[in-house]
Tab-separated table of C-alpha atoms in Angstrom:
chain	number	residue	atom	x	y	z
A	1	MET	CA	-31.461	-16.107	8.250
A	2	ASN	CA	-29.636	-19.289	6.794
A	3	GLU	CA	-30.295	-17.965	3.325
A	4	LEU	CA	-29.316	-14.458	4.393
A	5	PHE	CA	-25.794	-15.612	5.571
A	6	LYS	CA	-25.608	-17.908	2.317
A	7	GLN	CA	-26.370	-14.638	-0.148
A	8	ARG	CA	-23.750	-12.694	1.809
A	9	GLN	CA	-21.018	-15.650	1.714
A	10	ARG	CA	-21.735	-15.482	-2.033
A	11	ASP	CA	-21.334	-11.918	-2.644
A	12	ASN	CA	-18.111	-11.894	0.081
A	13	PHE	CA	-16.451	-14.814	-2.350
A	14	SER	CA	-17.257	-13.145	-5.613
A	15	GLN	CA	-15.713	-9.558	-4.041
A	16	MET	CA	-12.798	-11.759	-2.567
A	17	SER	CA	-12.135	-13.770	-5.868
A	18	ARG	CA	-11.680	-10.194	-8.023
A	19	TYR	CA	-9.229	-8.992	-5.790
A	20	LEU	CA	-7.071	-12.489	-5.503
A	21	LYS	CA	-7.158	-12.154	-9.535
A	22	LEU	CA	-5.455	-8.921	-9.415
A	23	VAL	CA	-3.000	-10.347	-6.462
A	24	LEU	CA	-2.361	-13.189	-7.873
A	25	ASN	CA	-1.043	-12.518	-11.315
A	26	ASP	CA	1.710	-14.027	-13.172
A	27	GLN	CA	4.309	-11.519	-12.184
A	28	PHE	CA	3.548	-11.800	-8.413
A	29	THR	CA	3.147	-15.610	-8.411
A	30	ILE	CA	6.476	-16.029	-9.551
A	31	ALA	CA	8.165	-13.628	-7.236
A	32	ILE	CA	6.268	-15.642	-4.469
A	33	MET	CA	7.584	-18.762	-5.635
A	34	PHE	CA	11.452	-17.212	-5.733
A	35	LEU	CA	10.757	-15.752	-2.302
A	36	MET	CA	9.117	-19.147	-0.829
A	37	GLY	CA	12.122	-20.696	-1.963
A	38	GLY	CA	14.466	-18.272	-0.612
A	39	LEU	CA	12.871	-18.260	2.387
A	40	GLY	CA	12.496	-22.170	2.621
A	41	TYR	CA	16.890	-22.303	2.111
A	42	TRP	CA	17.022	-19.764	5.074
A	43	TYR	CA	14.756	-21.639	7.126
A	44	ALA	CA	16.815	-25.212	6.694
A	45	GLY	CA	20.204	-23.052	7.608
A	46	PHE	CA	18.443	-21.496	10.411
A	47	LEU	CA	17.060	-24.749	12.216
A	48	LYS	CA	20.892	-26.241	11.844
A	49	SER	CA	22.078	-23.440	13.903
A	50	LEU	CA	19.871	-24.001	16.742
A	51	THR	CA	21.567	-25.103	19.858
A	52	PHE	CA	18.345	-25.911	22.322
A	53	ALA	CA	18.764	-22.656	24.288
A	54	TRP	CA	15.823	-21.729	26.524
A	55	TRP	CA	14.722	-18.593	24.338
A	56	GLU	CA	14.192	-20.987	21.339
A	57	LYS	CA	11.104	-22.384	23.493
A	58	ILE	CA	10.128	-18.796	24.764
A	59	ILE	CA	9.828	-18.016	20.738
A	60	ALA	CA	8.146	-21.194	19.899
A	61	MET	CA	5.552	-20.772	22.238
A	62	VAL	CA	4.853	-16.925	21.262
A	63	LEU	CA	4.687	-18.187	17.652
A	64	MET	CA	2.129	-20.714	18.235
A	65	ILE	CA	-0.027	-18.420	20.389
A	66	GLY	CA	0.190	-15.456	17.448
A	67	LEU	CA	-0.700	-18.333	15.093
A	68	LEU	CA	-3.962	-18.937	16.944
A	69	GLN	CA	-4.950	-15.429	16.911
A	70	MET	CA	-5.125	-15.892	13.043
A	71	GLY	CA	-8.676	-16.263	11.558
A	72	ARG	CA	-11.244	-14.530	13.199
A	73	LEU	CA	-14.872	-14.947	13.006
A	74	ALA	CA	-16.827	-14.107	9.900
A	75	THR	CA	-20.345	-12.801	10.415
A	76	LEU	CA	-20.164	-10.584	7.123
A	77	PHE	CA	-22.618	-8.281	9.349
A	78	LYS	CA	-23.260	-4.374	7.828
A	79	PRO	CA	-23.103	-1.246	9.728
A	80	ALA	CA	-27.357	-1.173	8.989
A	81	ASP	CA	-27.715	-4.289	10.141
A	82	LYS	CA	-28.246	-2.791	13.877
A	83	ILE	CA	-31.286	-1.351	12.441
A	84	PHE	CA	-32.970	-3.534	9.855
A	85	LEU	CA	-32.099	-7.208	11.688
A	86	MET	CA	-33.008	-5.987	14.725
A	87	PRO	CA	-36.537	-7.728	14.552
A	88	GLN	CA	-34.853	-10.975	13.918
A	89	GLU	CA	-32.545	-10.950	17.076
A	90	VAL	CA	-34.169	-13.914	18.034
A	91	ASN	CA	-32.985	-15.700	15.280
A	92	MET	CA	-29.296	-14.464	15.476
A	93	GLU	CA	-28.152	-17.757	17.053
A	94	THR	CA	-28.780	-19.306	13.706
A	95	TYR	CA	-27.323	-16.779	11.630
A	96	LEU	CA	-24.221	-16.720	13.853
A	97	LYS	CA	-23.532	-20.534	13.602
A	98	GLN	CA	-23.484	-20.408	10.085
A	99	GLY	CA	-20.973	-17.752	10.431
A	100	PHE	CA	-18.975	-20.171	12.928
A	101	TRP	CA	-18.481	-23.106	10.291
A	102	HIS	CA	-17.715	-20.726	7.352
A	103	SER	CA	-15.107	-18.979	9.926
A	104	MET	CA	-13.565	-22.239	11.137
A	105	TRP	CA	-12.874	-24.258	7.629
A	106	ILE	CA	-10.821	-20.919	6.703
A	107	ALA	CA	-9.442	-20.557	10.293
A	108	GLN	CA	-8.358	-24.415	10.311
A	109	ALA	CA	-6.767	-23.939	6.811
A	110	ILE	CA	-4.489	-20.936	8.005
A	111	GLN	CA	-3.792	-23.374	11.380
A	112	LEU	CA	-2.899	-26.140	9.175
A	113	ILE	CA	-0.440	-24.286	7.018
A	114	GLY	CA	1.192	-22.491	10.069
A	115	VAL	CA	1.712	-25.561	12.406
A	116	THR	CA	3.353	-27.223	9.245
A	117	ILE	CA	5.359	-24.233	8.673
A	118	LEU	CA	6.191	-24.213	12.501
A	119	LEU	CA	6.612	-27.995	13.000
A	120	PRO	CA	10.519	-28.346	12.317
A	121	PHE	CA	11.216	-25.442	14.569
A	122	ILE	CA	8.969	-26.889	17.538
A	123	GLN	CA	10.197	-29.950	17.227
A	124	VAL	CA	14.276	-28.341	17.510
A	125	ALA	CA	13.017	-26.082	20.370
A	126	PHE	CA	11.368	-28.851	22.576
A	127	GLN	CA	13.445	-31.755	21.366
A	128	ALA	CA	10.493	-33.728	20.233
A	129	SER	CA	9.871	-36.408	18.131
A	130	ILE	CA	7.473	-36.158	14.771
A	131	VAL	CA	4.900	-38.459	16.665
A	132	GLN	CA	4.614	-36.150	19.865
A	133	SER	CA	4.859	-32.977	17.394
A	134	LEU	CA	1.838	-34.081	15.283
A	135	TRP	CA	-0.402	-33.834	18.463
A	136	LEU	CA	-0.163	-30.260	17.831
A	137	TYR	CA	-2.475	-30.598	14.723
A	138	PRO	CA	-5.743	-31.915	16.733
A	139	THR	CA	-4.651	-29.671	19.666
A	140	PHE	CA	-4.953	-26.328	16.992
A	141	VAL	CA	-7.844	-27.620	15.734
A	142	VAL	CA	-9.914	-27.739	19.161
A	143	PHE	CA	-8.003	-24.402	20.433
A	144	LYS	CA	-9.207	-22.449	17.244
A	145	SER	CA	-13.137	-24.169	17.664
A	146	LEU	CA	-13.176	-23.277	20.957
A	147	ILE	CA	-11.759	-19.657	20.403
A	148	LEU	CA	-14.268	-19.101	17.824
A	149	TYR	CA	-17.054	-20.492	19.419
A	150	ASP	CA	-16.478	-18.171	22.437
A	151	GLN	CA	-16.214	-15.096	19.998
A	152	MET	CA	-19.612	-15.765	19.092
A	153	GLN	CA	-20.846	-15.976	22.750
A	154	SER	CA	-19.217	-13.355	23.392
A	155	TYR	CA	-21.769	-10.981	21.781
A	156	TYR	CA	-24.624	-12.141	24.112
A	157	SER	CA	-22.321	-11.734	27.465
A	158	LYS	CA	-19.580	-9.524	28.408
A	159	HIS	CA	-16.683	-11.491	29.190
A	160	SER	CA	-12.917	-11.106	28.151
A	161	LEU	CA	-11.511	-13.609	25.515
A	162	ILE	CA	-7.852	-13.337	26.756
A	163	TRP	CA	-7.828	-16.002	29.027
A	164	LEU	CA	-8.796	-18.523	26.082
A	165	ARG	CA	-6.868	-16.564	23.509
A	166	VAL	CA	-3.588	-16.070	25.656
A	167	VAL	CA	-3.448	-17.852	28.871
A	168	LEU	CA	-5.101	-21.027	28.373
A	169	PRO	CA	-2.722	-21.527	25.297
A	170	LEU	CA	0.147	-20.378	27.451
A	171	ILE	CA	-0.200	-22.654	29.981
A	172	THR	CA	-0.925	-25.576	27.548
A	173	PHE	CA	2.045	-25.084	25.546
A	174	ALA	CA	4.050	-24.808	28.591
A	175	LEU	CA	3.635	-28.320	29.182
A	176	PHE	CA	5.751	-28.988	26.159
A	177	GLY	CA	8.505	-27.080	27.768
A	178	VAL	CA	8.654	-29.267	30.909
A	179	ARG	CA	9.252	-32.075	28.354
A	180	LEU	CA	5.651	-33.689	28.935
A	181	ASP	CA	4.463	-35.965	26.262
A	182	MET	CA	2.283	-33.500	24.018
A	183	ALA	CA	-0.552	-35.761	23.387
A	184	TRP	CA	-1.277	-34.594	27.010
A	185	ALA	CA	-1.510	-30.958	26.183
A	186	PHE	CA	-4.124	-32.103	23.637
A	187	VAL	CA	-6.460	-33.799	26.432
A	188	PHE	CA	-5.764	-30.863	28.449
A	189	VAL	CA	-7.401	-29.039	25.636
A	190	VAL	CA	-10.182	-31.123	25.134
A	191	LEU	CA	-10.678	-30.991	29.196
A	192	ALA	CA	-11.026	-27.141	28.950
A	193	ALA	CA	-13.181	-27.427	25.729
A	194	ILE	CA	-15.710	-29.940	27.534
A	195	GLY	CA	-15.716	-27.603	30.814
A	196	ARG	CA	-16.559	-24.737	28.047
A	197	MET	CA	-19.331	-26.221	26.433
A	198	SER	CA	-20.794	-27.684	29.743
A	199	VAL	CA	-21.878	-23.902	30.600
A	200	ARG	CA	-22.855	-22.879	26.956
A	201	ASP	CA	-26.219	-22.437	27.626
A	202	LYS	CA	-25.926	-19.296	30.009
A	203	PHE	CA	-23.879	-17.180	27.588
A	204	TRP	CA	-26.896	-17.564	24.964
A	205	GLN	CA	-29.296	-15.585	27.444
A	206	GLY	CA	-27.966	-11.917	27.259
A	207	ILE	CA	-29.087	-9.394	24.996
A	208	PHE	CA	-26.922	-9.170	21.437
A	209	ASN	CA	-24.637	-6.632	21.111
A	210	TRP	CA	-25.047	-5.341	17.654
A	211	GLN	CA	-22.254	-2.669	17.784
A	212	SER	CA	-19.688	-5.050	19.009
A	213	ALA	CA	-20.226	-7.543	16.179
A	214	ILE	CA	-20.476	-5.161	13.571
A	215	ASP	CA	-17.137	-3.385	14.640
A	216	ASP	CA	-15.523	-6.829	14.652
A	217	GLU	CA	-16.795	-7.562	11.604
A	218	THR	CA	-15.958	-4.146	9.977
A	219	SER	CA	-12.262	-4.811	11.611
A	220	ARG	CA	-11.566	-8.055	10.158
A	221	GLN	CA	-12.471	-7.038	6.582
A	222	LEU	CA	-10.586	-3.967	6.833
A	223	THR	CA	-7.397	-6.398	7.682
A	224	ILE	CA	-8.014	-8.424	4.400
A	225	TYR	CA	-8.337	-5.273	2.403
A	226	ARG	CA	-5.469	-4.052	3.821
A	227	PHE	CA	-3.581	-6.891	2.511
A	228	PHE	CA	-4.875	-6.775	-1.022
A	229	ASN	CA	-3.908	-3.005	-0.631
A	230	LEU	CA	-0.338	-3.963	-0.904
A	231	PHE	CA	-0.627	-5.182	-4.011
A	232	THR	CA	-3.513	-3.285	-5.972
A	233	ASP	CA	-5.861	-0.439	-5.219
A	234	VAL	CA	-8.604	-0.942	-2.659
A	235	PRO	CA	-11.342	1.309	-3.185
A	236	LYS	CA	-12.604	0.644	0.223
A	237	ILE	CA	-9.388	1.900	1.773
A	238	LYS	CA	-9.318	5.763	1.541
A	239	GLY	CA	-5.652	6.970	2.783
A	240	LYS	CA	-5.756	10.043	4.904
A	241	THR	CA	-3.478	12.996	4.054
A	242	ARG	CA	-1.573	13.902	7.120
A	243	LEU	CA	0.658	17.044	7.387
A	244	ARG	CA	3.758	14.914	8.979
A	245	ALA	CA	5.458	18.291	9.770
A	246	TRP	CA	8.805	16.173	10.688
A	247	LEU	CA	8.979	15.879	6.810
A	248	ASN	CA	8.664	19.723	6.198
A	249	TRP	CA	12.473	20.110	6.378
A	250	PHE	CA	12.710	17.648	3.285
A	251	PHE	CA	9.694	19.363	1.425
A	252	ASN	CA	11.764	22.646	1.902
A	253	HIS	CA	14.916	21.295	0.172
A	254	ILE	CA	12.767	20.295	-3.544
A	255	PRO	CA	13.287	22.947	-5.663
A	256	LYS	CA	10.052	24.852	-5.951
A	257	ASN	CA	9.920	25.814	-10.117
A	258	HIS	CA	8.588	24.947	-13.007
A	259	ASN	CA	10.581	21.949	-14.421
A	260	ASN	CA	9.983	20.388	-10.570
A	261	LEU	CA	6.335	20.818	-10.260
A	262	TYR	CA	5.094	17.117	-10.375
A	263	THR	CA	8.422	16.503	-8.249
A	264	ASN	CA	6.949	18.286	-5.727
A	265	LEU	CA	3.396	16.847	-5.711
A	266	TYR	CA	4.466	13.427	-6.285
A	267	TRP	CA	6.952	13.627	-3.054
A	268	ARG	CA	3.847	15.091	-1.130
A	269	GLY	CA	1.312	12.329	-2.274
A	270	LEU	CA	3.962	9.771	-1.079
A	271	LEU	CA	4.896	10.714	2.057
A	272	ARG	CA	1.845	12.641	3.178
A	273	ASN	CA	-0.825	10.271	2.089
A	274	ASP	CA	-1.308	7.223	4.250
A	275	GLU	CA	-2.204	5.076	1.535
A	276	TYR	CA	1.179	5.191	-0.029
A	277	PHE	CA	3.540	6.003	3.177
A	278	GLY	CA	1.930	2.986	4.619
A	279	LEU	CA	2.741	0.866	1.504
A	280	LEU	CA	6.373	1.736	2.104
A	281	ILE	CA	6.826	1.393	5.856
A	282	ARG	CA	5.274	-2.252	5.720
A	283	LEU	CA	6.858	-3.815	2.751
A	284	THR	CA	10.036	-2.182	3.709
A	285	ILE	CA	9.827	-3.560	7.212
A	286	ILE	CA	9.125	-6.996	5.522
A	287	GLY	CA	12.440	-6.481	3.425
A	288	ALA	CA	14.414	-5.246	6.194
A	289	ILE	CA	13.249	-8.472	8.347
A	290	VAL	CA	14.148	-10.965	5.540
A	291	ALA	CA	17.437	-8.972	4.985
A	292	TYR	CA	18.501	-9.242	8.540
A	293	PHE	CA	18.350	-12.980	8.707
A	294	VAL	CA	19.227	-14.019	5.131
A	295	HIS	CA	22.451	-14.462	4.044
A	296	ASN	CA	23.531	-15.920	0.955
A	297	THR	CA	25.554	-14.801	-1.954
A	298	VAL	CA	22.662	-15.758	-4.412
A	299	ILE	CA	19.726	-15.991	-2.259
A	300	THR	CA	19.729	-12.714	-0.561
A	301	PRO	CA	20.510	-10.457	-3.457
A	302	LEU	CA	17.381	-12.170	-5.683
A	303	ILE	CA	15.111	-11.815	-2.490
A	304	LEU	CA	15.911	-8.098	-1.953
A	305	ALA	CA	15.976	-7.228	-5.292
A	306	LEU	CA	12.341	-9.029	-5.340
A	307	ILE	CA	10.698	-6.800	-2.621
A	308	VAL	CA	12.137	-3.780	-4.279
A	309	TYR	CA	10.413	-4.844	-7.421
A	310	LEU	CA	7.217	-5.310	-5.657
A	311	ILE	CA	7.582	-1.661	-3.985
A	312	ALA	CA	8.117	0.052	-7.270
A	313	PHE	CA	5.496	-1.732	-8.999
A	314	GLN	CA	2.843	-0.508	-6.259
A	315	LEU	CA	4.055	2.951	-6.668
A	316	LEU	CA	3.274	3.014	-10.397
A	317	PRO	CA	-0.459	4.281	-9.808
A	318	LEU	CA	1.006	7.299	-8.102
A	319	TYR	CA	1.691	8.719	-11.763
A	320	GLU	CA	-1.658	9.340	-12.459
A	321	ARG	CA	-3.002	10.109	-8.886
A	322	TYR	CA	-3.518	13.880	-9.765
A	323	ASP	CA	-4.777	13.512	-13.174
A	324	ASP	CA	-8.447	14.108	-11.765
A	325	ILE	CA	-7.546	17.755	-11.002
A	326	ALA	CA	-8.261	19.921	-13.569
A	327	PHE	CA	-5.530	22.427	-12.516
A	328	THR	CA	-3.024	20.188	-13.365
A	329	HIS	CA	-4.125	20.316	-17.342
A	330	LEU	CA	-4.457	24.020	-16.999
A	331	TYR	CA	-0.726	24.703	-16.291
A	332	PRO	CA	1.500	24.245	-18.991
A	333	VAL	CA	3.478	21.389	-18.279
A	334	ASN	CA	3.750	18.301	-20.997
A	335	ASN	CA	3.650	14.880	-19.979
A	336	LYS	CA	7.542	14.418	-20.395
A	337	MET	CA	8.232	16.509	-17.993
A	338	LYS	CA	5.597	15.109	-15.791
A	339	ARG	CA	7.013	11.740	-16.855
A	340	LYS	CA	10.809	12.726	-15.813
A	341	ASN	CA	9.494	14.022	-12.412
A	342	PHE	CA	7.816	10.884	-11.468
A	343	VAL	CA	10.750	8.699	-12.562
A	344	THR	CA	13.220	10.667	-10.725
A	345	VAL	CA	10.786	10.465	-7.435
A	346	LEU	CA	10.616	6.765	-8.185
A	347	VAL	CA	14.604	6.197	-8.326
A	348	ARG	CA	15.036	7.969	-5.661
A	349	ILE	CA	12.967	6.359	-3.188
A	350	LEU	CA	14.055	2.994	-4.504
A	351	MET	CA	17.495	3.573	-3.827
A	352	ILE	CA	16.718	4.696	-0.488
A	353	LEU	CA	14.407	1.656	0.377
A	354	GLY	CA	17.448	-0.513	-1.139
A	355	PHE	CA	20.139	0.921	0.737
A	356	ILE	CA	17.986	0.664	3.916
A	357	MET	CA	17.883	-3.010	3.396
A	358	VAL	CA	21.360	-3.501	2.174
A	359	ILE	CA	22.407	-1.928	5.757
A	360	VAL	CA	20.068	-3.966	7.976
A	361	ASN	CA	21.305	-7.328	6.083
A	362	ALA	CA	25.010	-5.991	6.657
A	363	ILE	CA	24.210	-5.442	10.695
A	364	GLY	CA	22.707	-9.036	10.515
A	365	GLU	CA	25.646	-10.639	9.187
A	366	PHE	CA	28.538	-8.641	7.423
A	367	ASP	CA	29.560	-10.293	4.440
A	368	LEU	CA	31.157	-7.682	1.908
A	369	GLN	CA	30.583	-10.004	-1.262
A	370	VAL	CA	26.934	-10.092	-0.494
A	371	VAL	CA	26.635	-6.407	0.152
A	372	LEU	CA	28.316	-5.723	-3.292
A	373	VAL	CA	26.123	-8.422	-5.201
A	374	THR	CA	22.709	-7.025	-3.584
A	375	LEU	CA	23.961	-3.656	-4.579
A	376	GLY	CA	25.310	-4.295	-8.019
A	377	LEU	CA	21.816	-6.228	-8.765
A	378	LEU	CA	19.788	-3.345	-7.106
A	379	LEU	CA	21.139	-0.412	-8.920
A	380	VAL	CA	20.620	-2.775	-12.321
A	381	GLU	CA	17.159	-3.300	-11.458
A	382	ILE	CA	15.887	0.226	-10.519
A	383	TYR	CA	18.028	1.373	-13.685
A	384	VAL	CA	16.015	-1.079	-15.685
A	385	PHE	CA	12.442	-0.548	-14.189
A	386	CYS	CA	12.462	3.106	-13.661
A	387	TYR	CA	14.204	3.957	-17.351
A	388	LEU	CA	13.308	1.177	-19.710
A	389	ILE	CA	10.037	-0.238	-18.265
A	390	VAL	CA	8.221	2.594	-16.683
A	391	PRO	CA	8.234	4.774	-19.873
A	392	LYS	CA	6.861	1.735	-21.545
A	393	ARG	CA	4.067	1.143	-19.345
A	394	ILE	CA	3.046	4.727	-19.137
A	395	LYS	CA	3.007	4.980	-22.890
A	396	LYS	CA	0.747	1.830	-23.134
A	397	SER	CA	-1.519	3.111	-20.626
A	398	LYS	CA	-2.152	6.310	-22.621
A	399	GLU	CA	-2.875	4.291	-25.876
């Protein structure tokens, strides 16, 4: 069983590495650097604006509990395992413990980064010293280890994980709110872990729940693939086509003629396919959140322009979406008309999304200079991308 997990671990690492190479390309890396710099600048200003209000503690507790939910147990199970590995069920504890250690290092890395980012806000919200706040690191290590271990044993016994994922963290972090030393919170978690481990043996005596374990692993991998799908095509994620009857009024206004054949196809593919529609919604929400909180004459336009660029870049595969359909080649429409229709759709959707983010930014804090600079930069960016970059990329892809 150890060798089986190691083999699957190598295969999973190889697959994730291929996607990471596509995601962490030069353009995206530069974009992330600008985005992190802009958010860091905003975060520093946000901390200075805090006034030690009661709601700050609540938000800090919610963020810490949310951070604990990140990084699930990776079992690397496959749907066929419930049949082919059934004879090895007696040895499944060994396999799961391999998954536990594999998951723990990844999860602890996420916790370390998350706590480091949240630490300044937590210090301000709880009015804690740096020495007190540093106790959060070992507290999160013990907490996350306990959650992963409990998830592993939950496949043998039917018990809820919510008390360990939500209730216990809520009680622990509430100790910070009453101004107790944060070291006592760590002691509280350690005692809870000792109590949980003292009754661990009885949880291994049940029948292994294959379906629950496989469903959890499928959900975990789907979450990762959806993240990759924000930046590149992922074959494992096939978007469904939905009618979305509430958009019929929009489709009815698109001209139905020879010159707009691909305009109709692109709009329907963009708004009725889950892959593209979901991508638009997710990135627009992220952009709107950033736009609402970040207000700076230089940083805001750059970040919003960066988000619009990322959206535009992810929509480029839409151009070739219908190339595998034979009827699109039989119909007398040349590539010039096709490219013109694609650019038209791309310009309009980017202008709509850019306008939404500018409006949200103005709602967050109206600054006429920021609004004008952002609008100007977005218009220039959309023109350059759609009318200069896109034609060159299409031409290059056909060579």
